[in-house]
Short mmCIF file of C-alpha atoms and ligand atoms in Angstrom, two decimals:
data_model
loop_
_atom_site.label_atom_id
_atom_site.label_comp_id
_atom_site.label_asym_id
_atom_site.label_seq_id
_atom_site.Cartn_x
_atom_site.Cartn_y
_atom_site.Cartn_z
CA MET A 1 0.00 0.00 0.00
CA PRO A 2 1.53 3.39 -0.95
CA VAL A 3 1.95 6.08 1.67
CA PHE A 4 -0.88 8.63 1.46
CA LYS A 5 -0.72 12.11 2.95
CA GLU A 6 -2.36 11.81 6.36
CA ARG A 7 -5.63 13.70 6.40
CA VAL A 8 -8.65 13.68 8.72
CA PHE A 9 -12.25 13.98 7.51
CA SER A 10 -15.46 13.81 9.54
CA GLY A 11 -18.91 15.33 9.64
CA VAL A 12 -22.00 16.01 11.70
CA GLN A 13 -25.56 16.16 10.37
CA PRO A 14 -27.51 19.38 10.92
CA THR A 15 -30.61 17.50 12.00
CA GLY A 16 -31.51 19.00 15.35
CA ASN A 17 -30.04 19.68 18.73
CA LEU A 18 -26.42 18.68 19.10
CA HIS A 19 -26.08 16.55 22.20
CA LEU A 20 -23.46 15.18 24.57
CA GLY A 21 -23.06 12.06 22.38
CA ASN A 22 -22.13 14.13 19.32
CA TYR A 23 -19.85 16.24 21.48
CA LEU A 24 -17.94 13.48 23.30
CA GLY A 25 -18.13 10.87 20.53
CA ALA A 26 -17.05 13.20 17.75
CA ILE A 27 -16.46 16.94 18.26
CA VAL A 28 -14.03 16.67 21.20
CA LYS A 29 -11.95 14.30 19.10
CA PHE A 30 -12.06 16.66 16.12
CA VAL A 31 -10.57 19.36 18.33
CA ALA A 32 -7.72 17.13 19.56
CA LEU A 33 -6.82 15.90 16.06
CA GLN A 34 -6.25 19.38 14.66
CA GLU A 35 -2.93 19.49 16.54
CA LYS A 36 -1.50 16.61 14.52
CA TYR A 37 -3.30 16.44 11.17
CA ASP A 38 -4.73 18.46 8.30
CA CYS A 39 -8.44 18.20 9.05
CA LEU A 40 -11.68 18.76 7.16
CA TYR A 41 -14.83 19.05 9.25
CA CYS A 42 -18.03 19.03 7.29
CA VAL A 43 -21.64 19.91 8.11
CA VAL A 44 -23.29 17.12 6.16
CA ASP A 45 -26.49 18.80 4.99
CA MET A 46 -26.95 16.36 2.08
CA HIS A 47 -27.10 13.49 4.56
CA ALA A 48 -29.63 15.43 6.60
CA ILE A 49 -32.22 15.47 3.79
CA THR A 50 -32.29 11.67 3.58
CA VAL A 51 -35.16 12.24 6.02
CA TRP A 52 -37.47 15.24 5.73
CA GLN A 53 -36.02 18.57 6.92
CA ASP A 54 -37.87 21.84 7.07
CA PRO A 55 -35.85 24.14 4.71
CA ALA A 56 -35.64 27.15 7.05
CA GLU A 57 -34.74 24.87 9.96
CA LEU A 58 -32.03 23.15 7.90
CA LYS A 59 -30.36 26.50 7.24
CA ARG A 60 -30.54 27.36 10.94
CA THR A 61 -29.10 24.03 12.12
CA THR A 62 -26.35 24.10 9.46
CA ARG A 63 -25.16 27.40 10.92
CA GLU A 64 -25.62 26.06 14.45
CA VAL A 65 -23.40 23.01 13.85
CA THR A 66 -20.79 25.34 12.31
CA ALA A 67 -20.99 27.50 15.44
CA ALA A 68 -20.61 24.37 17.60
CA TYR A 69 -17.43 23.38 15.78
CA ILE A 70 -15.92 26.81 16.33
CA ALA A 71 -17.19 27.16 19.92
CA SER A 72 -15.68 23.77 20.79
CA GLY A 73 -12.26 24.97 19.69
CA ILE A 74 -11.87 23.95 16.04
CA ASP A 75 -9.84 26.68 14.35
CA PRO A 76 -11.46 27.48 10.97
CA LYS A 77 -8.23 28.95 9.61
CA LYS A 78 -6.06 25.96 10.46
CA ASN A 79 -8.72 23.43 9.42
CA ILE A 80 -11.36 23.36 6.70
CA ILE A 81 -14.92 23.82 7.96
CA PHE A 82 -17.60 23.70 5.28
CA ASN A 83 -21.04 22.40 4.37
CA GLN A 84 -21.27 19.40 2.10
CA SER A 85 -23.78 20.73 -0.46
CA GLN A 86 -21.37 23.49 -1.49
CA VAL A 87 -18.85 21.02 -2.86
CA ALA A 88 -20.59 19.29 -5.76
CA GLU A 89 -17.82 16.69 -6.01
CA HIS A 90 -19.35 14.81 -3.03
CA ALA A 91 -22.46 14.02 -5.07
CA GLU A 92 -20.48 13.43 -8.24
CA LEU A 93 -18.14 10.91 -6.61
CA ALA A 94 -21.07 9.31 -4.77
CA TRP A 95 -22.59 8.40 -8.15
CA VAL A 96 -19.41 6.62 -9.23
CA LEU A 97 -19.29 4.82 -5.87
CA ASN A 98 -22.98 3.86 -6.22
CA CYS A 99 -21.78 1.90 -9.22
CA VAL A 100 -18.93 0.29 -7.27
CA ALA A 101 -20.76 -0.65 -4.04
CA ARG A 102 -22.91 -3.79 -4.14
CA LEU A 103 -26.57 -3.89 -3.19
CA GLY A 104 -25.89 -6.77 -0.82
CA TRP A 105 -23.37 -4.67 1.11
CA LEU A 106 -25.90 -1.90 1.69
CA ASN A 107 -28.59 -4.41 2.61
CA ARG A 108 -26.49 -5.35 5.64
CA MET A 109 -26.35 -1.82 7.11
CA THR A 110 -27.95 -1.96 10.54
CA GLN A 111 -28.53 1.81 10.77
CA PHE A 112 -30.75 1.66 7.68
CA LYS A 113 -32.69 -1.25 9.14
CA GLU A 114 -33.18 0.63 12.42
CA LYS A 115 -34.15 3.92 10.76
CA ALA A 116 -36.40 2.40 8.08
CA GLY A 117 -38.00 -0.07 10.49
CA LYS A 118 -41.23 -1.49 9.15
CA ASP A 119 -41.67 1.44 6.76
CA ARG A 120 -38.95 0.24 4.35
CA GLU A 121 -40.99 0.82 1.17
CA ASN A 122 -41.69 4.39 2.15
CA VAL A 123 -38.28 5.78 3.10
CA SER A 124 -36.15 7.74 0.63
CA VAL A 125 -33.70 6.07 -1.72
CA GLY A 126 -31.17 8.51 -0.24
CA LEU A 127 -31.51 6.94 3.21
CA PHE A 128 -30.56 3.58 1.72
CA ALA A 129 -27.65 4.97 -0.36
CA TYR A 130 -26.42 7.24 2.48
CA PRO A 131 -23.33 5.10 3.26
CA ASN A 132 -22.12 5.49 -0.35
CA LEU A 133 -22.34 9.27 -0.03
CA MET A 134 -20.44 8.98 3.27
CA ALA A 135 -17.73 6.99 1.47
CA ALA A 136 -17.59 9.74 -1.18
CA ASP A 137 -17.30 12.44 1.53
CA ILE A 138 -14.18 10.75 2.87
CA LEU A 139 -12.64 9.57 -0.39
CA ALA A 140 -13.10 12.91 -2.19
CA TYR A 141 -10.23 14.08 0.02
CA ARG A 142 -8.46 10.72 0.04
CA ALA A 143 -8.69 11.06 3.84
CA THR A 144 -6.75 8.51 5.86
CA HIS A 145 -8.37 8.94 9.31
CA VAL A 146 -12.03 9.36 10.28
CA PRO A 147 -12.99 10.13 13.89
CA VAL A 148 -16.54 8.89 14.58
CA GLY A 149 -18.71 7.44 17.32
CA GLU A 150 -19.17 3.67 17.61
CA ASP A 151 -22.48 3.82 15.67
CA GLN A 152 -20.64 4.74 12.47
CA LYS A 153 -18.20 1.82 12.58
CA GLN A 154 -20.12 -0.28 10.06
CA HIS A 155 -20.37 2.61 7.58
CA LEU A 156 -16.62 3.15 7.84
CA GLU A 157 -15.99 -0.52 7.13
CA LEU A 158 -18.19 -0.17 4.06
CA ALA A 159 -16.20 2.89 2.93
CA ARG A 160 -13.04 0.80 3.15
CA ASP A 161 -14.65 -2.00 1.13
CA ILE A 162 -15.74 0.48 -1.54
CA ALA A 163 -12.26 2.04 -1.72
CA GLN A 164 -10.71 -1.40 -2.00
CA LYS A 165 -13.09 -2.51 -4.75
CA PHE A 166 -12.49 0.70 -6.72
CA ASN A 167 -8.72 0.14 -6.42
CA ASN A 168 -9.11 -3.47 -7.59
CA ASP A 169 -11.66 -2.92 -10.37
CA TYR A 170 -9.68 -0.07 -11.88
CA ALA A 171 -6.16 -1.28 -11.01
CA GLU A 172 -4.99 -1.28 -14.61
CA SER A 173 -6.40 2.18 -15.36
CA ILE A 174 -5.00 3.57 -12.10
CA ARG A 175 -1.55 2.43 -13.20
CA ALA A 176 -2.04 3.58 -16.80
CA ASN A 177 -3.02 7.06 -15.61
CA GLY A 178 0.13 7.33 -13.52
CA PHE A 179 -1.40 6.97 -10.04
CA GLY A 180 0.68 3.97 -9.02
CA GLU A 181 -0.80 0.84 -7.50
CA THR A 182 -3.79 2.18 -5.57
CA PHE A 183 -5.78 5.38 -5.85
CA PHE A 184 -7.82 5.54 -2.66
CA PRO A 185 -6.41 4.97 0.83
CA LEU A 186 -8.44 2.64 3.07
CA PRO A 187 -9.69 5.18 5.64
CA GLU A 188 -9.07 4.22 9.24
CA PRO A 189 -11.84 4.76 11.79
CA LEU A 190 -10.71 6.53 14.95
CA ILE A 191 -13.06 5.23 17.62
CA SER A 192 -11.55 5.29 21.07
CA GLY A 193 -11.96 6.65 24.57
CA PRO A 194 -14.65 6.26 27.20
CA ALA A 195 -17.56 7.90 25.31
CA THR A 196 -17.64 6.28 21.88
CA ARG A 197 -21.28 5.39 22.49
CA VAL A 198 -23.12 7.70 24.87
CA MET A 199 -26.48 6.20 25.77
CA SER A 200 -29.91 7.73 26.32
CA LEU A 201 -30.54 9.05 29.84
CA ARG A 202 -33.94 7.32 29.75
CA ASP A 203 -32.71 3.92 28.56
CA GLY A 204 -29.12 2.78 28.95
CA THR A 205 -29.46 0.31 26.07
CA LYS A 206 -30.38 2.95 23.45
CA LYS A 207 -27.92 5.46 22.03
CA MET A 208 -28.35 9.14 22.86
CA SER A 209 -29.83 10.57 19.69
CA LYS A 210 -31.07 13.84 18.21
CA SER A 211 -34.21 12.18 16.93
CA ASP A 212 -35.38 10.73 20.29
CA SER A 213 -38.79 12.26 20.98
CA SER A 214 -37.92 12.83 24.65
CA ASP A 215 -35.65 15.80 25.34
CA TYR A 216 -34.95 14.16 28.72
CA SER A 217 -33.06 11.40 26.89
CA ARG A 218 -30.18 13.75 26.05
CA ILE A 219 -28.11 16.68 27.25
CA ASN A 220 -28.07 19.32 24.51
CA LEU A 221 -25.01 21.51 24.08
CA THR A 222 -27.20 24.56 24.54
CA ASP A 223 -28.95 23.36 27.74
CA ASP A 224 -28.56 25.73 30.69
CA ALA A 225 -27.35 24.65 34.13
CA ASP A 226 -30.85 24.11 35.55
CA THR A 227 -31.90 21.97 32.61
CA ILE A 228 -28.75 19.85 32.85
CA ALA A 229 -29.33 19.36 36.58
CA GLN A 230 -32.96 18.39 36.02
CA LYS A 231 -32.12 15.93 33.24
CA PHE A 232 -29.44 14.15 35.27
CA ARG A 233 -31.72 14.10 38.33
CA LYS A 234 -34.41 12.37 36.28
CA ALA A 235 -31.94 10.06 34.46
CA LYS A 236 -32.83 6.40 34.82
CA THR A 237 -30.66 4.42 37.26
CA ASP A 238 -30.89 1.17 39.18
CA PRO A 239 -31.48 1.06 42.96
CA HIS A 240 -27.93 0.03 43.96
CA PRO A 241 -25.01 2.28 44.92
CA LEU A 242 -22.16 2.63 42.41
CA PRO A 243 -19.81 -0.38 42.37
CA SER A 244 -16.11 -0.08 43.07
CA GLY A 245 -14.95 -1.97 39.96
CA VAL A 246 -15.66 -1.51 36.23
CA LYS A 247 -16.44 -5.21 35.74
CA GLU A 248 -19.63 -4.79 37.80
CA LEU A 249 -20.79 -1.99 35.50
CA GLU A 250 -21.21 -4.41 32.60
CA SER A 251 -24.64 -5.60 33.71
CA ARG A 252 -25.76 -2.08 34.73
CA PRO A 253 -26.11 -0.07 31.48
CA GLU A 254 -27.41 3.16 33.05
CA ALA A 255 -24.65 3.24 35.68
CA GLU A 256 -22.05 2.40 33.04
CA ASN A 257 -23.30 5.25 30.85
CA LEU A 258 -23.20 7.90 33.59
CA VAL A 259 -19.76 6.78 34.75
CA GLY A 260 -18.57 6.85 31.11
CA ILE A 261 -19.86 10.40 30.68
CA TYR A 262 -18.12 11.50 33.88
CA ALA A 263 -14.89 9.81 32.76
CA ALA A 264 -14.97 11.46 29.33
CA LEU A 265 -15.72 14.92 30.70
CA SER A 266 -13.05 14.69 33.42
CA GLY A 267 -10.39 13.03 31.27
CA LYS A 268 -10.19 10.15 33.78
CA THR A 269 -10.71 6.43 33.26
CA ALA A 270 -13.93 4.76 34.45
CA ALA A 271 -11.82 2.87 37.02
CA ASP A 272 -10.55 6.16 38.47
CA VAL A 273 -14.08 7.57 38.61
CA LEU A 274 -15.15 4.50 40.58
CA LYS A 275 -12.19 4.97 42.93
CA ASP A 276 -13.77 8.31 43.86
CA PHE A 277 -17.44 7.28 43.75
CA GLY A 278 -17.55 3.50 44.38
CA GLY A 279 -20.18 2.87 47.10
CA ALA A 280 -21.81 6.30 46.60
CA GLN A 281 -25.55 6.69 46.02
CA PHE A 282 -26.63 7.93 42.60
CA SER A 283 -27.99 11.13 44.09
CA ARG A 284 -24.48 12.21 45.15
CA PHE A 285 -22.90 11.04 41.89
CA LYS A 286 -25.53 12.84 39.80
CA GLU A 287 -24.81 16.08 41.64
CA ALA A 288 -21.09 15.75 40.89
CA LEU A 289 -21.87 14.85 37.28
CA THR A 290 -24.10 17.90 36.92
CA GLU A 291 -21.42 20.17 38.33
CA LEU A 292 -18.79 18.76 35.96
CA SER A 293 -21.11 18.93 32.93
CA VAL A 294 -22.06 22.54 33.61
CA GLU A 295 -18.38 23.43 34.05
CA LYS A 296 -17.38 21.75 30.76
CA LEU A 297 -20.41 22.37 28.54
CA GLY A 298 -21.50 25.76 29.87
CA PRO A 299 -18.75 27.76 28.12
CA VAL A 300 -19.24 25.82 24.84
CA GLY A 301 -22.99 26.40 24.86
CA ALA A 302 -22.55 30.10 25.68
CA GLU A 303 -19.97 30.57 22.92
CA MET A 304 -22.21 28.71 20.47
CA LYS A 305 -25.11 31.02 21.27
CA ARG A 306 -22.85 34.03 20.77
CA ILE A 307 -21.42 32.87 17.43
CA VAL A 308 -24.82 31.85 16.07
CA GLN A 309 -25.95 35.49 16.32
CA ASP A 310 -23.35 36.39 13.70
CA ALA A 311 -24.67 34.65 10.57
CA ALA A 312 -22.38 36.74 8.33
CA TYR A 313 -19.30 35.44 10.15
CA ILE A 314 -20.52 31.82 10.00
CA ASP A 315 -21.27 32.14 6.29
CA SER A 316 -17.81 33.58 5.67
CA VAL A 317 -16.27 30.54 7.40
CA LEU A 318 -18.38 28.18 5.26
CA LYS A 319 -17.56 30.09 2.09
CA ASP A 320 -13.83 30.03 2.71
CA GLY A 321 -13.90 26.37 3.83
CA SER A 322 -15.94 25.29 0.81
CA ALA A 323 -13.50 26.93 -1.60
CA ARG A 324 -10.56 25.19 0.07
CA ALA A 325 -12.39 21.85 0.16
CA ARG A 326 -13.41 22.18 -3.50
CA ALA A 327 -9.79 22.75 -4.51
CA ILE A 328 -8.87 19.32 -3.11
CA ALA A 329 -12.01 17.42 -4.14
CA SER A 330 -11.93 18.70 -7.73
CA GLU A 331 -8.42 17.25 -8.19
CA THR A 332 -9.63 13.87 -6.90
CA MET A 333 -12.66 14.00 -9.18
CA LYS A 334 -10.59 14.81 -12.26
CA ALA A 335 -8.42 11.79 -11.52
CA VAL A 336 -11.47 9.58 -10.90
CA LYS A 337 -12.93 10.62 -14.27
CA ASP A 338 -9.69 9.72 -16.03
CA ILE A 339 -9.50 6.40 -14.19
CA VAL A 340 -13.12 5.48 -14.91
CA GLY A 341 -12.87 6.49 -18.55
CA PHE A 342 -15.00 9.64 -18.72
CA VAL A 343 -13.84 12.00 -21.48
CA ARG A 344 -12.73 15.39 -20.14
CA VAL A 345 -12.48 18.05 -22.85
N1 AQP B 401 -24.77 8.68 21.29
C1 AQP B 401 -23.61 8.89 20.68
N2 AQP B 401 -22.45 8.57 21.29
C2 AQP B 401 -21.24 8.80 20.69
N3 AQP B 401 -21.13 9.34 19.45
C3 AQP B 401 -22.27 9.67 18.81
N4 AQP B 401 -22.52 10.24 17.62
C4 AQP B 401 -23.85 10.38 17.43
N5 AQP B 401 -24.52 9.93 18.50
C5 AQP B 401 -23.56 9.48 19.38
C6 AQP B 401 -21.46 10.63 16.69
O1 AQP B 401 -21.64 12.00 16.38
C7 AQP B 401 -21.19 12.21 15.04
C8 AQP B 401 -22.24 12.97 14.29
O2 AQP B 401 -23.43 12.21 14.24
P1 AQP B 401 -24.48 12.59 13.14
O3 AQP B 401 -25.23 13.76 13.55
O4 AQP B 401 -23.85 12.72 11.83
O5 AQP B 401 -25.35 11.33 12.98
P2 AQP B 401 -26.17 10.43 13.95
O6 AQP B 401 -25.33 9.30 14.39
O7 AQP B 401 -27.33 10.06 13.17
O8 AQP B 401 -26.55 11.35 15.18
P3 AQP B 401 -27.80 11.21 16.06
O9 AQP B 401 -27.65 12.24 17.09
O10 AQP B 401 -27.98 9.84 16.54
O11 AQP B 401 -28.96 11.61 15.08
P4 AQP B 401 -30.25 10.81 14.70
O12 AQP B 401 -31.11 10.89 15.87
O13 AQP B 401 -30.76 11.59 13.53
O14 AQP B 401 -29.86 9.40 14.35
C9 AQP B 401 -20.89 10.84 14.42
O15 AQP B 401 -19.49 10.62 14.45
C10 AQP B 401 -21.57 9.90 15.37
O16 AQP B 401 -20.92 8.65 15.41
#
């Protein structure tokens, strides 16, 4: 495998309130990676419309996710922040990849099965083909590393399979066009740390999600201190005190989730958190968790609210980021056209 320039790509859908799962599972990692890599962080508005979005609301949430990136500490000058629909190469490459990916591969995607449920005949074609667009998002930049939450692991594996099949199917043409042995890197998922899968506060077996009908299931980045306190107070728990070892958390999903959140926010391991709170009642632990969450999320939420007021600034970030992203993606797309055999005149 040739050595590719190391590059990070990831995205967040502008589909509603950003929550603690998006923050700990993705955005915090985006911030850390900017120290070491060239990074592209995308607001994936084309993914959002795979389910119905109110147009005015989509514009608002696109700017809100952009504000969240910046408020969390992603530097828009050092990195590329942009919205997907402004770089047409994502859709263009997705079409080519639609013709590389196999129907059987997509049929195995568990997120589609969960989201479509019993209404399979009635959901959009886009919802089904979504993982191919996600592969195009990453491969348009020939990105090598993709930080995501645990729920995206299967889609990342699919993106690797698609890249591999493209490299194999077109091996001869890749060589003939002077791109060496392989054209696309196999993007590596970066899924690590204590909060790769933050669970619902109402049900420790379900992931915290924007689309959960109960606002009490999640902590939103813009929740104020009172709301955070109330949500943790009402969070589902079992009747026992916290254990002193992590092994005992395995059969207690709600306890495991809250300890995981505390660990991620404090930068400690779950074992260290239990050293401090093993034997404590949930009431005491929830108070400490509230205090820590308000301390960590409060400034991000406040900064987000401030930035969101300045739509002109946000749009200037997206405009600049899109131009820089397009410069990279258009080179990839030209090469893909040559490799596939499309005439460019
Ligand atoms: N609960 C979670 N724990 C850890 N990471 C999570 N992510 C999402 N939920 C959790 C990660 O956040 C990034 C952006 O997610 P997304 O908005 O693109 O897509 P999603 O997974 O569909 O997010 P939601 O909140 O769950 O939305 P709905 O309700 O629409 O399904 C991704 O890296 C994701 O892994």
